[in-house]
Amino acid sequence: MRFSPPLPDRSSKVLVSTVALIPAAGRGERLGAGLPKAFVDLAGHSMLHHAVRGVQASGVVDALVLSVPIDLVEQVQSQFPEVIVVAGGAERSDSVRAALAAAPPSDVVLVHDAARALTPPSLFADVVAAVTAGAPAVVPGLPVVDTIKSVDPAGAVTGTVDRVPLRAVQTPQGFDAAMLGAAYAAAIADFTDDAGLVESQGTPVRVIPGDPMAFKITTPWDLRLATWLLHERASA
Ligand code: C5P
């Protein structure tokens, strides 16, 4: 764990090796919990709490920046005094951009969804290792197990997609920091993940093996599964 004292000065020019950004400003309507998704209770703590502790337990992150709903900035800052907390934006990419702007200089940037609250600490280390080894952009991914069909608006099947080359992509996604900063500065469209943004600008993206525990908690079903997994872990 390399979180020593809280970062005293956000404009510090001290280069740290790896910064992690956690966008946690989503509304999370599909979860139906009536509060922002990252703040939904998961076995006694918020999803954000689990995500932050996962990053910190990895031991490979020097500084952490959270983007949260504007009205929760103060509360989250007092809960996690050792991290930088900023207000997120309307889209996920706005929230990542805000976190990136507040991050201290680094070699590597990880972007990790708060909603992937049970991500094993080792996956952060795997992604950082792949970026440090020379890949400018690295994403964890899992093979797709379902048969995938394309459909038209009326629900008629228009094709069956070959699933062999497909990967369901997760976070943390890791990037060469200078490349990611330049990609965000040049971005004109919105992307659902950061690899999609850099990929659109011609940067090669490498996939490394993902982990089922890094699943995104999106629906009430996912929340039940995550709660059960945490209770199982606690009683092991
Ligand atoms: O909505 P979705 O599940 O794709 O969100 C992925 C992550 O991005 C979540 O952690 C969510 O809190 C975050 N997000 C954000 N700002 C937004 C929308 C989503 O930080 N405006």
Short mmCIF file of C-alpha atoms and ligand atoms in Angstrom, two decimals:
data_model
loop_
_atom_site.label_atom_id
_atom_site.label_comp_id
_atom_site.label_asym_id
_atom_site.label_seq_id
_atom_site.Cartn_x
_atom_site.Cartn_y
_atom_site.Cartn_z
CA MET A 1 0.00 0.00 0.00
CA ARG A 2 1.51 3.26 -1.06
CA PHE A 3 -1.08 5.64 0.35
CA SER A 4 1.02 7.58 2.75
CA PRO A 5 -0.22 10.94 3.98
CA PRO A 6 -3.09 12.74 2.24
CA LEU A 7 -1.86 14.66 -0.81
CA PRO A 8 -1.35 18.17 0.57
CA ASP A 9 -1.32 20.14 -2.68
CA ARG A 10 -3.32 19.25 -5.77
CA SER A 11 -0.97 21.17 -8.02
CA SER A 12 2.01 19.17 -6.75
CA LYS A 13 4.46 18.36 -9.52
CA VAL A 14 5.86 15.32 -7.75
CA LEU A 15 5.55 12.47 -10.24
CA VAL A 16 3.90 9.41 -8.76
CA SER A 17 3.91 6.13 -10.55
CA THR A 18 0.22 5.21 -10.68
CA VAL A 19 -2.95 7.21 -10.13
CA ALA A 20 -6.36 5.53 -9.98
CA LEU A 21 -9.51 7.42 -10.92
CA ILE A 22 -12.88 6.14 -9.75
CA PRO A 23 -15.87 7.68 -11.52
CA ALA A 24 -18.70 7.33 -8.99
CA ALA A 25 -21.09 10.08 -10.05
CA GLY A 26 -23.64 7.96 -11.92
CA ARG A 27 -27.31 8.11 -11.08
CA GLY A 28 -27.70 4.32 -11.24
CA GLU A 29 -31.36 4.27 -12.16
CA ARG A 30 -31.28 0.63 -13.30
CA LEU A 31 -30.54 -0.37 -9.71
CA GLY A 32 -33.76 1.24 -8.54
CA ALA A 33 -32.34 2.10 -5.10
CA GLY A 34 -33.34 5.78 -5.11
CA LEU A 35 -29.80 7.04 -4.51
CA PRO A 36 -26.64 7.30 -6.63
CA LYS A 37 -25.44 3.79 -7.41
CA ALA A 38 -21.99 4.08 -5.86
CA PHE A 39 -23.65 4.99 -2.54
CA VAL A 40 -26.00 2.03 -2.38
CA ASP A 41 -25.37 -0.22 0.62
CA LEU A 42 -23.56 -3.45 -0.06
CA ALA A 43 -23.20 -5.63 3.05
CA GLY A 44 -22.83 -2.68 5.41
CA HIS A 45 -20.72 -0.33 3.27
CA SER A 46 -21.27 1.67 0.10
CA MET A 47 -20.16 0.27 -3.23
CA LEU A 48 -17.71 3.16 -3.37
CA HIS A 49 -16.20 2.09 -0.04
CA HIS A 50 -15.62 -1.44 -1.36
CA ALA A 51 -14.11 -0.07 -4.59
CA VAL A 52 -11.76 2.30 -2.74
CA ARG A 53 -10.59 -0.42 -0.36
CA GLY A 54 -9.99 -2.76 -3.32
CA VAL A 55 -7.77 -0.18 -5.03
CA GLN A 56 -5.90 0.53 -1.81
CA ALA A 57 -5.40 -3.18 -1.08
CA SER A 58 -3.74 -3.66 -4.47
CA GLY A 59 -0.59 -1.92 -3.24
CA VAL A 60 0.16 -0.57 -6.72
CA VAL A 61 -1.63 2.78 -6.58
CA ASP A 62 0.03 5.93 -5.23
CA ALA A 63 -2.88 8.36 -5.42
CA LEU A 64 -6.62 8.01 -5.82
CA VAL A 65 -9.14 10.49 -7.24
CA LEU A 66 -12.90 10.02 -6.87
CA SER A 67 -15.55 11.84 -8.88
CA VAL A 68 -18.89 11.88 -7.08
CA PRO A 69 -22.20 13.77 -7.30
CA ILE A 70 -21.57 17.43 -6.47
CA ASP A 71 -23.71 17.40 -3.32
CA LEU A 72 -21.71 14.49 -1.90
CA VAL A 73 -18.18 15.86 -2.39
CA GLU A 74 -17.79 17.09 1.20
CA GLN A 75 -19.22 13.97 2.77
CA VAL A 76 -17.02 11.65 0.69
CA GLN A 77 -13.93 13.77 1.33
CA SER A 78 -14.45 13.43 5.09
CA GLN A 79 -15.00 9.70 4.71
CA PHE A 80 -11.79 9.25 2.69
CA PRO A 81 -9.40 12.03 3.80
CA GLU A 82 -6.47 10.30 2.09
CA VAL A 83 -7.91 10.66 -1.44
CA ILE A 84 -8.82 13.55 -3.75
CA VAL A 85 -12.57 14.03 -4.28
CA VAL A 86 -14.08 16.08 -7.10
CA ALA A 87 -17.54 16.67 -8.54
CA GLY A 88 -18.43 14.42 -11.49
CA GLY A 89 -20.35 15.40 -14.58
CA ALA A 90 -23.42 14.52 -16.62
CA GLU A 91 -21.76 11.66 -18.52
CA ARG A 92 -19.24 9.11 -17.31
CA SER A 93 -16.58 10.65 -19.54
CA ASP A 94 -17.22 14.05 -17.90
CA SER A 95 -16.62 12.45 -14.51
CA VAL A 96 -13.37 10.83 -15.71
CA ARG A 97 -12.26 14.11 -17.24
CA ALA A 98 -12.87 15.93 -13.93
CA ALA A 99 -10.88 13.31 -12.01
CA LEU A 100 -8.06 13.42 -14.54
CA ALA A 101 -7.83 17.20 -14.19
CA ALA A 102 -7.41 16.89 -10.41
CA ALA A 103 -4.92 14.00 -10.50
CA PRO A 104 -1.24 14.49 -9.66
CA PRO A 105 1.20 13.75 -12.51
CA SER A 106 1.90 10.03 -12.95
CA ASP A 107 3.28 7.45 -15.35
CA VAL A 108 0.18 5.25 -15.33
CA VAL A 109 -3.52 6.06 -14.91
CA LEU A 110 -6.08 3.44 -13.95
CA VAL A 111 -9.76 4.16 -14.46
CA HIS A 112 -12.05 1.97 -12.38
CA ASP A 113 -15.84 1.97 -12.08
CA ALA A 114 -17.15 2.17 -8.52
CA ALA A 115 -19.84 -0.22 -9.68
CA ARG A 116 -17.22 -2.99 -10.03
CA ALA A 117 -17.01 -2.99 -6.26
CA LEU A 118 -15.73 -6.56 -5.74
CA THR A 119 -12.79 -6.37 -8.17
CA PRO A 120 -9.90 -8.40 -6.72
CA PRO A 121 -6.84 -6.30 -5.76
CA SER A 122 -4.65 -8.53 -7.96
CA LEU A 123 -6.43 -7.34 -11.11
CA PHE A 124 -5.18 -3.77 -10.50
CA ALA A 125 -1.64 -5.10 -10.23
CA ASP A 126 -2.04 -7.14 -13.43
CA VAL A 127 -3.21 -4.09 -15.39
CA VAL A 128 -0.45 -1.84 -14.04
CA ALA A 129 2.14 -4.52 -14.86
CA ALA A 130 0.92 -4.74 -18.47
CA VAL A 131 1.05 -0.95 -18.93
CA THR A 132 4.47 -0.74 -17.27
CA ALA A 133 5.66 -3.47 -19.64
CA GLY A 134 4.92 -1.18 -22.58
CA ALA A 135 1.24 -1.45 -23.60
CA PRO A 136 -0.24 2.07 -23.85
CA ALA A 137 -3.78 0.86 -23.05
CA VAL A 138 -4.80 -2.31 -21.20
CA VAL A 139 -8.24 -3.67 -20.37
CA PRO A 140 -9.29 -6.82 -18.53
CA GLY A 141 -11.79 -8.89 -20.50
CA LEU A 142 -13.65 -12.18 -20.31
CA PRO A 143 -14.78 -14.44 -23.16
CA VAL A 144 -18.47 -14.10 -23.99
CA VAL A 145 -20.37 -17.24 -23.00
CA ASP A 146 -23.84 -16.48 -24.38
CA THR A 147 -24.75 -16.72 -28.04
CA ILE A 148 -25.02 -13.13 -29.28
CA LYS A 149 -27.71 -12.11 -31.77
CA SER A 150 -28.34 -8.80 -33.45
CA VAL A 151 -31.99 -7.73 -33.63
CA ASP A 152 -33.97 -5.00 -35.39
CA PRO A 153 -36.22 -2.54 -33.48
CA ALA A 154 -39.16 -4.94 -33.83
CA GLY A 155 -37.19 -7.72 -32.13
CA ALA A 156 -36.57 -9.80 -35.25
CA VAL A 157 -33.18 -11.48 -35.32
CA THR A 158 -30.97 -10.07 -38.05
CA GLY A 159 -27.88 -12.15 -37.39
CA THR A 160 -25.83 -14.32 -35.06
CA VAL A 161 -22.49 -12.86 -34.09
CA ASP A 162 -19.38 -15.07 -33.91
CA ARG A 163 -18.60 -14.90 -30.19
CA VAL A 164 -15.12 -16.43 -30.38
CA PRO A 165 -13.25 -13.12 -30.90
CA LEU A 166 -15.52 -11.20 -28.48
CA ARG A 167 -14.54 -10.10 -24.98
CA ALA A 168 -16.71 -8.51 -22.30
CA VAL A 169 -14.51 -5.72 -21.05
CA GLN A 170 -14.16 -4.69 -17.41
CA THR A 171 -12.27 -2.18 -15.31
CA PRO A 172 -9.69 -1.25 -14.07
CA GLN A 173 -8.52 -0.02 -17.46
CA GLY A 174 -4.91 1.11 -17.49
CA PHE A 175 -3.22 3.73 -19.63
CA ASP A 176 0.02 5.49 -20.26
CA ALA A 177 -0.81 8.72 -18.45
CA ALA A 178 0.46 11.14 -21.11
CA MET A 179 -1.43 9.29 -23.83
CA LEU A 180 -4.72 9.30 -21.86
CA GLY A 181 -4.40 13.01 -21.09
CA ALA A 182 -3.84 13.81 -24.76
CA ALA A 183 -6.74 11.55 -25.77
CA TYR A 184 -9.15 13.35 -23.43
CA ALA A 185 -7.87 16.73 -24.62
CA ALA A 186 -8.61 15.73 -28.23
CA ALA A 187 -11.91 13.90 -27.56
CA ILE A 188 -14.97 15.13 -29.39
CA ALA A 189 -17.39 12.24 -28.82
CA ASP A 190 -18.60 10.42 -25.71
CA PHE A 191 -17.56 6.81 -25.04
CA THR A 192 -18.85 4.27 -22.54
CA ASP A 193 -15.31 3.31 -21.61
CA ASP A 194 -11.90 4.94 -21.77
CA ALA A 195 -10.40 2.22 -23.95
CA GLY A 196 -13.06 3.07 -26.54
CA LEU A 197 -11.89 6.67 -26.53
CA VAL A 198 -8.20 5.94 -27.04
CA GLU A 199 -8.99 3.17 -29.52
CA SER A 200 -10.99 5.64 -31.63
CA GLN A 201 -7.84 7.77 -31.86
CA GLY A 202 -5.70 4.88 -33.11
CA THR A 203 -4.03 3.75 -29.88
CA PRO A 204 -3.69 -0.05 -29.68
CA VAL A 205 -5.56 -1.56 -26.74
CA ARG A 206 -4.47 -4.86 -25.22
CA VAL A 207 -6.85 -7.24 -23.44
CA ILE A 208 -5.59 -9.25 -20.46
CA PRO A 209 -7.63 -11.92 -18.63
CA GLY A 210 -10.41 -10.37 -16.57
CA ASP A 211 -12.00 -11.73 -13.40
CA PRO A 212 -15.63 -12.73 -12.82
CA MET A 213 -15.52 -10.85 -9.48
CA ALA A 214 -14.97 -7.60 -11.40
CA PHE A 215 -18.57 -7.73 -12.67
CA LYS A 216 -20.47 -4.46 -12.81
CA ILE A 217 -23.28 -4.07 -10.30
CA THR A 218 -26.05 -2.63 -12.44
CA THR A 219 -29.35 -4.35 -11.63
CA PRO A 220 -31.04 -5.45 -8.37
CA TRP A 221 -30.01 -9.00 -9.31
CA ASP A 222 -26.32 -7.95 -9.44
CA LEU A 223 -26.71 -6.31 -6.03
CA ARG A 224 -28.13 -9.52 -4.53
CA LEU A 225 -25.27 -11.51 -6.03
CA ALA A 226 -22.63 -9.08 -4.72
CA THR A 227 -24.20 -9.10 -1.24
CA TRP A 228 -24.22 -12.90 -1.19
CA LEU A 229 -20.59 -13.05 -2.36
CA LEU A 230 -19.49 -10.66 0.39
CA HIS A 231 -21.33 -12.63 3.08
CA GLU A 232 -19.79 -15.82 1.73
CA ARG A 233 -16.34 -14.22 1.85
CA ALA A 234 -16.93 -13.00 5.42
CA SER A 235 -17.95 -16.44 6.64
CA ALA A 236 -15.12 -18.31 4.88
O1 C5P B 1 -23.84 3.88 -15.61
P1 C5P B 1 -22.69 2.93 -15.64
O2 C5P B 1 -22.94 1.68 -14.87
O3 C5P B 1 -22.11 2.67 -16.98
O4 C5P B 1 -21.54 3.69 -14.83
C1 C5P B 1 -20.22 3.18 -14.73
C2 C5P B 1 -19.47 3.98 -13.67
O5 C5P B 1 -19.37 5.34 -14.10
C3 C5P B 1 -20.16 4.00 -12.31
O6 C5P B 1 -19.19 3.83 -11.29
C4 C5P B 1 -20.82 5.36 -12.27
O7 C5P B 1 -20.95 5.89 -10.95
C5 C5P B 1 -19.84 6.20 -13.09
N1 C5P B 1 -20.48 7.39 -13.69
C6 C5P B 1 -20.00 8.66 -13.36
N2 C5P B 1 -20.61 9.78 -13.88
C7 C5P B 1 -21.66 9.68 -14.71
C8 C5P B 1 -22.15 8.39 -15.07
C9 C5P B 1 -21.54 7.25 -14.54
O8 C5P B 1 -19.04 8.78 -12.60
N3 C5P B 1 -22.23 10.78 -15.17
#
